[in-house]
XYZ file of C-alpha atoms in Angstrom:
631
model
C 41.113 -26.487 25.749
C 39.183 -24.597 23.243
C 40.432 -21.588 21.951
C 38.671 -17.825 22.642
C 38.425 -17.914 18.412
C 36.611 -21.658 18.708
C 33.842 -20.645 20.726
C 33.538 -17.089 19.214
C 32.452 -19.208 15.981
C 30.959 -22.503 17.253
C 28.512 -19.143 19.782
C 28.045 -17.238 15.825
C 26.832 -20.921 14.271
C 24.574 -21.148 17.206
C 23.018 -17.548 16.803
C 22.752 -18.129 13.531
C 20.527 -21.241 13.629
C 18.591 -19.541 15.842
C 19.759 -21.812 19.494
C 20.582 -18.017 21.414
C 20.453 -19.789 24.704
C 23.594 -21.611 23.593
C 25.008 -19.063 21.861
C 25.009 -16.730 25.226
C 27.085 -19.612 27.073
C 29.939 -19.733 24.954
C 29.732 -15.985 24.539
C 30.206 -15.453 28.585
C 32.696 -18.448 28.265
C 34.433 -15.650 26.492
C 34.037 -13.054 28.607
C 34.842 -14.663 31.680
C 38.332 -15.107 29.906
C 38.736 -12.285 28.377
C 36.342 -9.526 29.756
C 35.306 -6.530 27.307
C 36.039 -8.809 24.097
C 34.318 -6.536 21.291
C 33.007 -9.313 19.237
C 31.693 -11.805 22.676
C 30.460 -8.688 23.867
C 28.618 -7.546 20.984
C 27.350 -11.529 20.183
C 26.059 -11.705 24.373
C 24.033 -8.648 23.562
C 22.752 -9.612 20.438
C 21.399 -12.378 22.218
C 19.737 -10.581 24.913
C 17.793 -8.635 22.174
C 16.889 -11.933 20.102
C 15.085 -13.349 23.734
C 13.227 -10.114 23.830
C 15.700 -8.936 27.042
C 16.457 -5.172 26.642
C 16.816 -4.605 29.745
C 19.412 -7.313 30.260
C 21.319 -5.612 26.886
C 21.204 -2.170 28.576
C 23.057 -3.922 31.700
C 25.936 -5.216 29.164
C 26.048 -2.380 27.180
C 26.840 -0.496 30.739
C 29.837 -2.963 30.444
C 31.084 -1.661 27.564
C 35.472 -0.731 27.590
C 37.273 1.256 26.007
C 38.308 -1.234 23.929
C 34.779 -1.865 23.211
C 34.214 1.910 22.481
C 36.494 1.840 19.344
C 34.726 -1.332 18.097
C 32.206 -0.232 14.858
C 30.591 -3.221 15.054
C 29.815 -2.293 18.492
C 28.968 0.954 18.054
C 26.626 0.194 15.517
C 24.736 -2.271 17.871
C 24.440 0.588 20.747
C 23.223 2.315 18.420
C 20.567 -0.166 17.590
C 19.548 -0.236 21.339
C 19.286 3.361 21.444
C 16.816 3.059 18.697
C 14.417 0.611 20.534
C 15.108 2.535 23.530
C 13.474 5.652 21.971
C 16.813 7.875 22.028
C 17.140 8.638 17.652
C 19.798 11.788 18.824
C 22.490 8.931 20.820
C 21.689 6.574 18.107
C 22.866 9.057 15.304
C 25.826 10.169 17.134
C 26.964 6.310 17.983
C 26.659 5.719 14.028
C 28.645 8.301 13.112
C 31.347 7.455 15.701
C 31.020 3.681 14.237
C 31.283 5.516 10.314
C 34.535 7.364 11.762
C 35.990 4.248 12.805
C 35.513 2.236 9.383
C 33.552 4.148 6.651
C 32.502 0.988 4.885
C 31.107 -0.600 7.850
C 27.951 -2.126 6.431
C 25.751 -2.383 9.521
C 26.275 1.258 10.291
C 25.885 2.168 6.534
C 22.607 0.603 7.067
C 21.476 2.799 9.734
C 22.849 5.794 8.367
C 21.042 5.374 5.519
C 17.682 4.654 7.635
C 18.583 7.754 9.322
C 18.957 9.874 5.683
C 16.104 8.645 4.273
C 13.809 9.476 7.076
C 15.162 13.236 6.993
C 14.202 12.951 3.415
C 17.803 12.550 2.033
C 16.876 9.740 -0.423
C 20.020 9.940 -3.056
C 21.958 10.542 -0.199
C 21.105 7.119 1.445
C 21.141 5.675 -1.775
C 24.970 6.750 -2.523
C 26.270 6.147 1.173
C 24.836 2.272 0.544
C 26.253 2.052 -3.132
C 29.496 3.628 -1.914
C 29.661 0.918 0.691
C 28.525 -1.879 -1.770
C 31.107 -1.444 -4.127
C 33.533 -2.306 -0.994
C 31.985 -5.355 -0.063
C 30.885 -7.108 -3.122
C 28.575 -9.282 -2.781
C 27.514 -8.288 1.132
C 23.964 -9.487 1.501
C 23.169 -6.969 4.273
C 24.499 -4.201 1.900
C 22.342 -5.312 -1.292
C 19.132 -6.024 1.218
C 19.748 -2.821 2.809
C 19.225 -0.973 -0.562
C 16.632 -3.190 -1.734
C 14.462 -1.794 1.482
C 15.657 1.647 0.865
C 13.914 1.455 -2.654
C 10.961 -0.451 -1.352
C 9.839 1.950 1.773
C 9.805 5.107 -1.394
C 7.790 2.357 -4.052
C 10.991 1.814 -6.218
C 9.438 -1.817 -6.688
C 11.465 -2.712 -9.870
C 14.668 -1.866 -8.490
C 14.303 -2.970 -5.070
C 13.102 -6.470 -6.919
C 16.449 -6.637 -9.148
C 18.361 -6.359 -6.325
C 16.606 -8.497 -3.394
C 17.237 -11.116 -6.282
C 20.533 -10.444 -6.359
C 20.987 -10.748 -2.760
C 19.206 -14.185 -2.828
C 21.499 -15.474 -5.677
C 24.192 -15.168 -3.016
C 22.000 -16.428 0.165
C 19.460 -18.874 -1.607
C 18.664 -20.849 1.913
C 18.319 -16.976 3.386
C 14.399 -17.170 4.357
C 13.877 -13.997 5.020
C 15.364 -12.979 1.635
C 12.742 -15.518 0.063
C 9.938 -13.363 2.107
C 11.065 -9.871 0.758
C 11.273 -11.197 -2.745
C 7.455 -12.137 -2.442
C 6.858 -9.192 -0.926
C 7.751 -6.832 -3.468
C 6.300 -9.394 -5.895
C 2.993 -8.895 -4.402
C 3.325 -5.207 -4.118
C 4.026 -5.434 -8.144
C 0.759 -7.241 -8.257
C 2.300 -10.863 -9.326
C 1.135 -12.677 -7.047
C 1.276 -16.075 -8.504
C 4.982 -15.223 -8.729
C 5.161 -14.513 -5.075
C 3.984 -17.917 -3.836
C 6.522 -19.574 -4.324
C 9.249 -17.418 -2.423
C 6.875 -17.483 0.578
C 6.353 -21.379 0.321
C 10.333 -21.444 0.581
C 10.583 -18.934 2.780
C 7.580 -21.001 5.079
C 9.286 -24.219 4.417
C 12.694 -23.248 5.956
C 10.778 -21.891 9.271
C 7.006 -22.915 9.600
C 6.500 -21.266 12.443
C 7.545 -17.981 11.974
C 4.195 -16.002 11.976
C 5.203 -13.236 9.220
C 5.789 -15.969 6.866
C 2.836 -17.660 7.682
C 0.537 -14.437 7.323
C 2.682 -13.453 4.059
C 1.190 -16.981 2.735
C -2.101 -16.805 3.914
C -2.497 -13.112 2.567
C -1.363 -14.234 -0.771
C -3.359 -17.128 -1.083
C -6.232 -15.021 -0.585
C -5.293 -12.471 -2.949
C -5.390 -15.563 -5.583
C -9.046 -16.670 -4.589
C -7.640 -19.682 -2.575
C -10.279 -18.723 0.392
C -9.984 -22.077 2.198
C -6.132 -22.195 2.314
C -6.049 -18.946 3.125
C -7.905 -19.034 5.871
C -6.863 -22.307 7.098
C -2.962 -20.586 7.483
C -4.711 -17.500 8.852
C -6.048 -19.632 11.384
C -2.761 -21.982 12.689
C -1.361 -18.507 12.930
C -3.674 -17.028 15.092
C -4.155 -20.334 17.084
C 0.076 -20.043 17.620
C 0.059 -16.687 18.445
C -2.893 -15.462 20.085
C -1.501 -12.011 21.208
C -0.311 -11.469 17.750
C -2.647 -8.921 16.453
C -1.686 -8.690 12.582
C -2.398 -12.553 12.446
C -6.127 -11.391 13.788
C -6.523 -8.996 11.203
C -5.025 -11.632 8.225
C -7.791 -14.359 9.771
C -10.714 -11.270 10.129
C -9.946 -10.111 6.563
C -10.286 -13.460 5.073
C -13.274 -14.378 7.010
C -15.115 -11.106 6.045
C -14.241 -11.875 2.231
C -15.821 -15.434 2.821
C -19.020 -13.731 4.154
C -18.169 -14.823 8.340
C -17.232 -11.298 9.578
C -19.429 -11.284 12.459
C -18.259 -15.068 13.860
C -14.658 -14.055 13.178
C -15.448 -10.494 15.656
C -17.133 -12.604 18.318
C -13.286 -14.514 18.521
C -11.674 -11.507 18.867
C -13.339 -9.610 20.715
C -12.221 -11.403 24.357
C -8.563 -11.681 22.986
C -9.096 -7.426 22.333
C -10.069 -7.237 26.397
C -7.265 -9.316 27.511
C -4.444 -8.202 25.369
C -1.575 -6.984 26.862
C -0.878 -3.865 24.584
C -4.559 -2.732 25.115
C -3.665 0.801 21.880
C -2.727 -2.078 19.714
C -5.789 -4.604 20.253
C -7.875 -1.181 20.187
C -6.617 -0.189 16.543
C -6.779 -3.672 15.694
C -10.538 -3.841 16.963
C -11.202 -0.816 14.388
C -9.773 -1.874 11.660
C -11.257 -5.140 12.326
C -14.316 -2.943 12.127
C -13.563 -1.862 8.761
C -12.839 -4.848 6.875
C -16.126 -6.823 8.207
C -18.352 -4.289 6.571
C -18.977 -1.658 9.723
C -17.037 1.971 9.825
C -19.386 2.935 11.782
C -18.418 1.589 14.490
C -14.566 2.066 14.044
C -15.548 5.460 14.680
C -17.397 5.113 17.540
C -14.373 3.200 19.400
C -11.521 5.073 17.986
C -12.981 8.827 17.302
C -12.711 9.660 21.001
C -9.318 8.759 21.173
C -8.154 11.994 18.652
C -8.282 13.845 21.743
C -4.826 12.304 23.249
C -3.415 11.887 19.585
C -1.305 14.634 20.347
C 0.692 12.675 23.379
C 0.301 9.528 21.080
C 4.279 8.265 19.320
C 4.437 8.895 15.441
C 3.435 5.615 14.088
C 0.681 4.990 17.086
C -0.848 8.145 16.123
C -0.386 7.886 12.099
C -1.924 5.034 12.232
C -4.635 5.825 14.144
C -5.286 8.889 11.491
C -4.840 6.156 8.596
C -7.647 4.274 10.098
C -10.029 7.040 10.961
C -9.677 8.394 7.566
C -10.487 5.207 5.744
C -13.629 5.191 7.937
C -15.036 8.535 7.619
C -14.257 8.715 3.655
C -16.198 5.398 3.916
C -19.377 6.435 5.775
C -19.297 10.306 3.552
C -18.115 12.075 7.037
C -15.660 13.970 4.623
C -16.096 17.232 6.344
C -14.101 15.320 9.505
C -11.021 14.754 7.018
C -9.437 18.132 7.570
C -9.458 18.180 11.307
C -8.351 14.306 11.588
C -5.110 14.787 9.212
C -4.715 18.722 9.178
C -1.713 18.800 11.703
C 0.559 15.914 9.726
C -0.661 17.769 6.153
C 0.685 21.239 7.721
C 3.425 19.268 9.469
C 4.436 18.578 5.665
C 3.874 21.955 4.715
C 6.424 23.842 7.148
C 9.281 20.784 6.956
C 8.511 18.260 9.627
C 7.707 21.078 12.123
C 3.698 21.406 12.976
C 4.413 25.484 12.564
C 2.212 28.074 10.498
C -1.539 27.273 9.406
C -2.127 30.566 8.122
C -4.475 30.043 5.068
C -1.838 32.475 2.741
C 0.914 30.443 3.771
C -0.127 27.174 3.406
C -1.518 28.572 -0.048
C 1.631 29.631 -1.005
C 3.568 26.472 0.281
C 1.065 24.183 -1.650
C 1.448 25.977 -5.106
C 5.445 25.577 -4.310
C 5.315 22.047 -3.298
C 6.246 19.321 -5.430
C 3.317 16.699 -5.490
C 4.350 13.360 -5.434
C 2.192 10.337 -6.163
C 3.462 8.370 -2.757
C 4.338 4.698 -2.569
C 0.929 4.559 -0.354
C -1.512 5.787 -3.062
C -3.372 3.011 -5.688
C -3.680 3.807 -8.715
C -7.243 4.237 -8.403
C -7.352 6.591 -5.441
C -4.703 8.667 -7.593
C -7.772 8.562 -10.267
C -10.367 9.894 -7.637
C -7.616 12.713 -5.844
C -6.432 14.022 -9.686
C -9.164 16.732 -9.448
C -7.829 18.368 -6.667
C -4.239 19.027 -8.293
C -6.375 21.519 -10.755
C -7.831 23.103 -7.356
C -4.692 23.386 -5.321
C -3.584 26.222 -7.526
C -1.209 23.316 -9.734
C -0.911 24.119 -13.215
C -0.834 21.550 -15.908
C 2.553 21.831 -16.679
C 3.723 21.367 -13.275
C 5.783 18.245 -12.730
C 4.553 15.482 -10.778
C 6.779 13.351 -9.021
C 6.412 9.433 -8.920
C 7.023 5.903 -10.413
C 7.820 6.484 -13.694
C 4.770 3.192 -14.456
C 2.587 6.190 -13.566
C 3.512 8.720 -16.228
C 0.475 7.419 -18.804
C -1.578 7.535 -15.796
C -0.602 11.000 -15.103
C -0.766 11.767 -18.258
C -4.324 10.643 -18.800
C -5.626 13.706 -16.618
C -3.149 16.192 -18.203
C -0.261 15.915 -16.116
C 2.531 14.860 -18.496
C 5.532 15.940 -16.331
C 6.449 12.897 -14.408
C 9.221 13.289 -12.769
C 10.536 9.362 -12.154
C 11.829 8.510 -8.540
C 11.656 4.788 -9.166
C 15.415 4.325 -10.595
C 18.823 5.221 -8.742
C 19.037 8.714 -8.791
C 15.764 9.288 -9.477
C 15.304 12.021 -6.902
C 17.905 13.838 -8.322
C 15.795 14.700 -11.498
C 13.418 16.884 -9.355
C 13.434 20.600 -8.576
C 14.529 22.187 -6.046
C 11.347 22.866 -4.148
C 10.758 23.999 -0.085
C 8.488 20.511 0.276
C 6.895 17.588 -0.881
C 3.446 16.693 -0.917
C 1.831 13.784 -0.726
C -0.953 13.244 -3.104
C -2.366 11.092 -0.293
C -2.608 13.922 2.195
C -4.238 16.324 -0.150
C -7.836 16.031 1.536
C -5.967 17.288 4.751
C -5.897 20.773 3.096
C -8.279 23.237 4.310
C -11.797 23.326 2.435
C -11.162 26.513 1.128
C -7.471 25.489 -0.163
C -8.046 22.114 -1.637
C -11.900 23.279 -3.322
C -14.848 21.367 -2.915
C -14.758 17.247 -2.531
C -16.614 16.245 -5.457
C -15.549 18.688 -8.053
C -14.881 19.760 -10.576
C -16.440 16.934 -12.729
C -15.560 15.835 -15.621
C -11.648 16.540 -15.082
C -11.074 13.697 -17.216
C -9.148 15.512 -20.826
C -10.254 14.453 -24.116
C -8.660 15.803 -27.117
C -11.127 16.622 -29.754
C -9.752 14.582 -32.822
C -10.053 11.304 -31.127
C -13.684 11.946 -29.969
C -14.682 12.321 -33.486
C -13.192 9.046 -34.564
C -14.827 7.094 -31.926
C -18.195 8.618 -32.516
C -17.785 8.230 -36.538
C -16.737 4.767 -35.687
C -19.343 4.142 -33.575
C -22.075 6.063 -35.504
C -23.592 3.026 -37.636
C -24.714 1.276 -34.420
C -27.610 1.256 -32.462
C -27.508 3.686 -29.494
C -27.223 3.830 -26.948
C -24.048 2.704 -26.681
C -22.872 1.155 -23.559
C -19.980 0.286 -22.429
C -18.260 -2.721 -20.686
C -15.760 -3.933 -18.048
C -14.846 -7.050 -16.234
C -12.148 -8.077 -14.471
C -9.133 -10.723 -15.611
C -9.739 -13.602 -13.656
C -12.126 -15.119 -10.500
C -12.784 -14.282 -7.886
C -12.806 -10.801 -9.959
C -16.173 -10.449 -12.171
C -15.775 -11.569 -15.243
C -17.333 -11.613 -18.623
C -19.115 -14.343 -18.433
C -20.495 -14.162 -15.220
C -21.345 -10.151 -16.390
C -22.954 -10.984 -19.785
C -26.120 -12.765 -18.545
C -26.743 -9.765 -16.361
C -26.846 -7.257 -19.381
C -27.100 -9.241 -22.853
C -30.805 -8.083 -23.156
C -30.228 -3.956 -22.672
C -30.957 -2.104 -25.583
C -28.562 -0.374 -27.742
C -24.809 -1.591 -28.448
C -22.827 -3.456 -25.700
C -18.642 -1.945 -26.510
C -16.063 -3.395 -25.017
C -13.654 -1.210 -23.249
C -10.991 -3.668 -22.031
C -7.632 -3.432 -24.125
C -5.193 -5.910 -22.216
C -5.223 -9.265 -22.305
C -8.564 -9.880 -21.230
C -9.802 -8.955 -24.380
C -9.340 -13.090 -24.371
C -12.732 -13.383 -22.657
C -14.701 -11.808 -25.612
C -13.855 -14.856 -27.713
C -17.353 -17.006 -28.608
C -19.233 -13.939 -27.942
C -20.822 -12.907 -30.673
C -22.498 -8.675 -31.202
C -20.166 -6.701 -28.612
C -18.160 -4.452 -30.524
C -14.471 -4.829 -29.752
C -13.184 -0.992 -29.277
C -10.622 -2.131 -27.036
C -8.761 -3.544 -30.296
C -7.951 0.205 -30.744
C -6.790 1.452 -27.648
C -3.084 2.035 -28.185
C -3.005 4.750 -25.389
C -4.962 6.161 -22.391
C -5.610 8.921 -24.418
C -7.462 6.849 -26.931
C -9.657 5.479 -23.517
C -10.545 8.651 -22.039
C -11.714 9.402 -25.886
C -13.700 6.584 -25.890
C -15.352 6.805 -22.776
C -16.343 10.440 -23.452
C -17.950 8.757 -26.720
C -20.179 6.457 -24.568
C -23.632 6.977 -23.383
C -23.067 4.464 -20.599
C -20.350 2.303 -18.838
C -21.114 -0.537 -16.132
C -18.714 -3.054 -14.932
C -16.831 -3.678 -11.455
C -14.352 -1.160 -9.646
C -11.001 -0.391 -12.059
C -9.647 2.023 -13.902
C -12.557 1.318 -16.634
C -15.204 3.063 -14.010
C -12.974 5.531 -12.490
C -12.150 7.123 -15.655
C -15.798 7.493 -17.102
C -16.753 9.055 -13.779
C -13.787 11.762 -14.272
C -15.099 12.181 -17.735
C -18.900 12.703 -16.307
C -19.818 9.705 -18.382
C -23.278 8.349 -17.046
C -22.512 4.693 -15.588
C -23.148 1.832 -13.055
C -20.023 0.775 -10.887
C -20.711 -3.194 -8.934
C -19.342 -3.219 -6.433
C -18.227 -5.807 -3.735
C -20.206 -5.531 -0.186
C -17.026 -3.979 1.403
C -15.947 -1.416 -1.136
C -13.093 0.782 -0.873
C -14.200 4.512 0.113
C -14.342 6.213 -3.006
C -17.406 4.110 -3.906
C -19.116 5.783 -0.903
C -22.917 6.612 -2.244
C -25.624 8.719 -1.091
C -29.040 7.554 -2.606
C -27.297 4.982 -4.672
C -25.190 7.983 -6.085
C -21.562 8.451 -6.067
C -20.127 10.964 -4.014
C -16.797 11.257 -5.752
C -18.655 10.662 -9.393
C -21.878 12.603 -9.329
C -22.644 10.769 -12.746
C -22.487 7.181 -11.560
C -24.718 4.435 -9.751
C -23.298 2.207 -7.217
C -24.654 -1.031 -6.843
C -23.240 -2.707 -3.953
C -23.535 -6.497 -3.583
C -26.285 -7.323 -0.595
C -23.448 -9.510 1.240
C -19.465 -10.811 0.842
C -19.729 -13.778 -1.338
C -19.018 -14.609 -5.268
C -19.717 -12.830 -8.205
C -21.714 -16.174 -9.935
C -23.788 -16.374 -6.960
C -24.514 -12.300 -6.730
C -25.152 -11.345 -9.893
C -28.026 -13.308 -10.586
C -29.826 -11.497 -7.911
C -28.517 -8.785 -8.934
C -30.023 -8.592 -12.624
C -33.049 -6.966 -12.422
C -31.687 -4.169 -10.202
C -29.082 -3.838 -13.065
C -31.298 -3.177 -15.618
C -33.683 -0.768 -13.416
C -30.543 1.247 -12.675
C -29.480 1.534 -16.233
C -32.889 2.001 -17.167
C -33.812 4.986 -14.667
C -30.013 6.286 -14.763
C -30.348 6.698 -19.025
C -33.968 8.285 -18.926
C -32.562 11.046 -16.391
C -29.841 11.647 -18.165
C -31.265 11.366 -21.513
C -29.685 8.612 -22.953
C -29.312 7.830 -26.625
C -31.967 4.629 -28.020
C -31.763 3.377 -30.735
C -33.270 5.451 -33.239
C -32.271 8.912 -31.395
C -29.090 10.746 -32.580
C-alpha cells in the first residue's frame, strides 16, 4: 500500500509537469486518509487554481483545520486566493500570520514584498527578500522574486544578474528562460534575447506568452515573416486571447496590412467574452494600424464610468487615450484624462486636494523620477517642463543611473540612481514622487505651456566656439546627419542618395558604432569622431544650420536646441512627432516628413527625395540658412 508521503510526491511530480488532473487524485487519495493534511490540502487547491477553478478552491479553502491554520505554506496560498478574489486587506493579514509562523518562508516573503513595493516601500521589499535569500541559498523563487522586484521599478541590470543566477540553478526552468529574454529585450539586446525565448518555446510550444515573446522579438529584429507567422499560430490557438491579437495587428500594420488584420478582429472583438478587454484591445488596435482617431471615438465615451472602472482597467484605459490624443494634437484633453491619477500622486495615493497652491507646492516638493515607463526619447520631449514646474537645476532627479548623461544633457546633473540595491535609499526625504510620465497631467497653468520653452537644450559657450572654428573653413550651410544602426532602421546608405546633392557641408553627427557606415563615403565631415560627451553633441548641434535624419536622440536634441531640421519619420510615428502643417508641435523648429504608408526605408525614400530637398530648401530660406558664401 502506498504510503501518505508516496503519493504526496509522485501528486508534486505530477503538478509539476503540468498533468493537475492527476495530481488532484492522489492529492484527495490523501485526504480521504488523512483529512486536513496541510501539504494535500494546499497541493488539491493549487490544482483547482491551475484548471482555472476558483470557485472550487474557495470550497477547499472553507475546509481548512486548525491544523491547516498554523501551516505557512498554507497561509500563504489563502492568501493568494484572497488576492484573485479582490480582498488585498485578508490577503495582507494571512501573510503576516504565514511570516509569524516561519519568517523565512519564501512564498510569503514573496508576497510581502509585492505588498511593500506597491505601498512604495522599495528597500524595504528589497531587504525582507535578501534577508530571506541569505536563508535559503540558492531558492529559485527567492532570487526570481527579487529579480521581478527590480524589473517592475526598471532596475534592468540587476534584475538581469540575478534572473541569471536563478537559471544557473534551474536551467530546464522555462519560464526563467522567458524572463531572462525579457529583461534582455527591455535592455534593448534583442539578438541576445532570442535565444532564451527559443528555449523557453522549445520546452513548451504552446504556451502563448512564449510564443508572443518570440514573435515580438523577431519583429523587433526585422524578421517580419517569422514574426508574423508565430503571431499568427498564436492567435489561430487562442482566439480569445487578446494580447496575441494585438502581437499579430502590430506586426501586420508594420508590414503595411493593418486594415486586413482589423477586418479579422473585428468579429472576434463582438463575440469576446470579456467585452472591456476586446474594447481596449479594439483601440489600441486602432493605434498601431495608423488611426487614433478612431480609438477615440470608441473609447472617449467610456471616461465617463472610469471612475467605477478597477485600477489597472481604468489605467489602462488612460494609457491608451493619452497615446491617442498626444497623437492626433488633442493635448488640451491630457489634463482632464490623467488629472485625477497625477493629483492621486500628489496627495499619497488618496485622490484628495486639487487646489492650484497645493498642488504647486506639492510639485516643487516632489521628487521627479524618470519612471521605468518613460523612453529615453519621451524623457527628451517632457525635460522642458521640469524648468516650468517650478524645479530648479540643481534639484535631484531620481532614475537609472544609465540616465545621468542624459539628464545631464538638459542641465539636470543630480541623478539620484535607483537602479542598484539600495538605490532608493540615496534619495531625500520628500512628501511624493513624481512621475516624469505624468507631468502633462498637471494643470495648464502649473506645468506652462506644451511646446515651450524652446530651445531648453544647454550649450556651454566654449564648446560652441570650437565647433564653429572647426567647422568654419567649410561651405555652409552646414547640415547635419543621422541614420540609424541597422535595417529595418534607415540607414546611411539608403539616406545618402536622398541628400548627396544639397548644398553646403553634409556633418555627421553619429558617435557610436555606426560611425562604421561612413566608411567608402567620401566629403561628409566626421564630427562624430569628437563627441566624447553629450555635452560635446548638444554643442554641436547648436553649431549646425540644419539636421535631418530618422527619429533618435540625434533629432530630439536639435529640436530642444531650436536647431532648424527635418525629422523622417515612419507612417505610424510615436506622438511626439505629431505635426500641424508639416510642423512639429513639440519642436516648433522642425519638419516632419512622414512616410506615405508602413513599408521599408529602400522602397520610401526614393519617393521621398524630392519632398526632402523642397523641405530643406523652403525650411533654410525661412529660417535664413547659411549658403555657401554667407557667414
Amino acid at each position: 500500500m502506498l504510503l501518505v508521503d508516496d503519493r504526496l510526491k509522485a501528486a508534486k511530480d505530477h503538478a509539476l509537469a503540468g498533468r493537475h488532473d492527476n495530481a488532484a487524485l492522489l492529492y484527495e487519495s490523501i485526504l480521504d486518509v488523512s483529512p486536513g493534511h496541510p501539504e494535500a490540502l494546499s497541493g488539491l487547491i493549487e490544482t483547482r487554481l491551475a484548471n482555472g477553478d476558483l470557485e472550487g478552491a474557495q470550497t477547499l479553502l472553507s475546509k481548512s483545520t486548525a491544523v491547516t491554520g498554523q501551516d505557512p505554506g498554507f497561509l500563504t496560498l489563502a492568501a493568494k486566493i484572497s488576492i484573485i478574489s479582490q480582498k488585498p486587506e485578508d490577503a495582507e493579514k494571512l501573510v503576516e500570520r504565514a511570516l509569524a509562523l516561519d519568517p523565512y518562508h519564501a512564498q510569503a516573503a514573496l508576497l510581502k514584498a509585492e505588498f511593500l513595493a506597491s505601498a512604495g516601500a522599495l528597500s524595504e521589499a528589497e531587504d525582507l527578500l535578501n534577508t530571506v535569500r541569505s536563508r535559503n541559498t540558492g531558492d529559485t523563487d527567492i532570487l526570481l522574486g527579487i529579480s521581478r522586484l527590480y524589473y517592475a521599478y526598471g532596475l534592468f541590470s540587476p534584475a538581469l544578474m540575478i534572473a541569471q543566477e536563478a537559471l544557473s540553478n534551474a536551467p530546464d526552468d522555462s519560464n526563467l528562460s522567458a524572463f531572462v529574454g525579457q529583461i534582455l529585450t527591455a535592455l534593448g539586446d534583442h539578438g541576445k534575447a532570442t535565444s532564451f525565448f527559443e528555449a523557453a518555446h522549445l520546452k513548451e510550444p504552446t504556451n502563448p506568452e512564449f510564443m508572443l515573446a518570440l514573435a515580438n522579438n523577431a519583429a523587433a529584429i526585422g524578421q517580419s515573416s517569422e514574426a508574423l507567422r508565430i503571431a499568427g499560430r498564436a492567435k489561430a490557438l487562442f482566439p480569445d486571447l487578446m494580447p496575441a491579437w494585438l502581437s499579430y495587428i502590430k506586426i501586420k500594420a508594420e508590414r503595411g496590412e493593418a486594415l486586413e488584420a482589423l477586418r479579422e478582429f473585428a468579429p472576434v472583438a463582438k463575440g469576446a467574452k470579456d467585452r472591456m478587454d476586446a474594447t481596449l484591445t479594439l483601440g489600441t488596435a486602432y493605434r498601431l494600424a495608423g488611426e487614433p482617431e478612431k480609438a477615440i471615438q470608441l473609447l472617449e465615451p467610456l471616461m465617463a464610468n472610469a471612475a467605477g472602472m478597477k485600477d489597472a482597467v481604468r489605467g489602462r484605459l488612460y494609457s491608451i487615450l493619452r497615446d491617442a490624443f498626444l497623437s492626433t494634437g488633442q493635448i488640451e484633453k491630457i489634463p482632464s484624462t490623467l488629472e485625477q491619477p497625477v493629483v492621486a500622486t500628489l496627495n499619497g495615493g488618496q485622490r484628495g486636494d486639487t487646489n492650484p497652491d497645493v498642488l504647486k507646492q506639492r510639485v516643487s516638493e516632489a521628487v521627479m523620477v524618470i519612471d521605468p515607463g518613460l523612453s529615453n526619447l519621451e524623457f527628451m520631449v517632457l525635460a522642458r517642463f521640469l524648468d516650468q514646474a517650478g524645479r530648479d537645476k540643481s534639484a535631484p532627479l531620481a532614475g537609472p543611473s544609465t540616465l545621468s548623461q542624459l539628464s545631464g544633457f538638459f542641465g539636470y546633473n543630480n541623478l539620484l540612481p535607483n537602479d542598484a540595491p539600495n538605490g532608493n535609499a540615496e534619495q531625500p526625504a520628500a512628501p511624493v514622487t513624481l512621475p516624469i510620465s505624468q507631468i502633462l497631467g498637471l494643470p495648464n497653468d502649473l506645468r506652462g505651456g506644451v511646446t515651450g520653452p524652446c530651445p531648453y537644450l544647454p550649450v556651454k559657450p566654449e564648446l560652441l566656439k570650437r565647433w564653429q572654428d572647426a567647422l568654419s573653413e567649410f561651405p555652409r550651410p552646414w547640415i547635419g546627419i543621422a541614420w540609424n544602426e541597422a535595417q529595418p532602421g534607415l540607414t546611411l546608405d539608403t539616406l545618402l542618395p536622398a541628400i548627396r546633392s544639397l548644398p553646403g557641408t553634409l556633418v555627421s553627427t553619429v558617435w557610436d558604432h555606426s560611425r562604421r557606415q561612413l566608411s567608402g563615403h567620401q566629403g561628409i565631415i566626421d564630427a562624430g569622431a569628437h563627441i566624447k560627451r553629450l555635452d560635446d553633441l548638444a554643442a554641436l548641434l547648436h553649431a549646425l544650420d540644419f539636421v535631418v535624419g530618422p527619429d533618435g536622440i540625434i533629432l530630439h536634441g536639435a529640436g530642444a536646441a531650436g536647431t532648424p531640421g527635418l525629422v523622417i519619420a515612419q507612417y505610424m510615428s510615436p506622438w511626439y512627432w505629431y505635426a500641424e502643417n508639416t510642423r512639429s508641435l513639440w519642436y516648433p523648429s522642425m519638419d516632419v516628413l512622414k512616410a506615405p504608408r508602413f513599408g521599408h526605408w529602400a522602397t520610401l525614400i526614393p519617393e521621398l527625395t524630392d519632398d526632402i530637398h523642397a523641405r530643406i530648401d523652403n525650411r533654410l530660406a525661412s529660417t535664413g540658412g547659411q549658403t555657401e558664401g554667407t557667414s
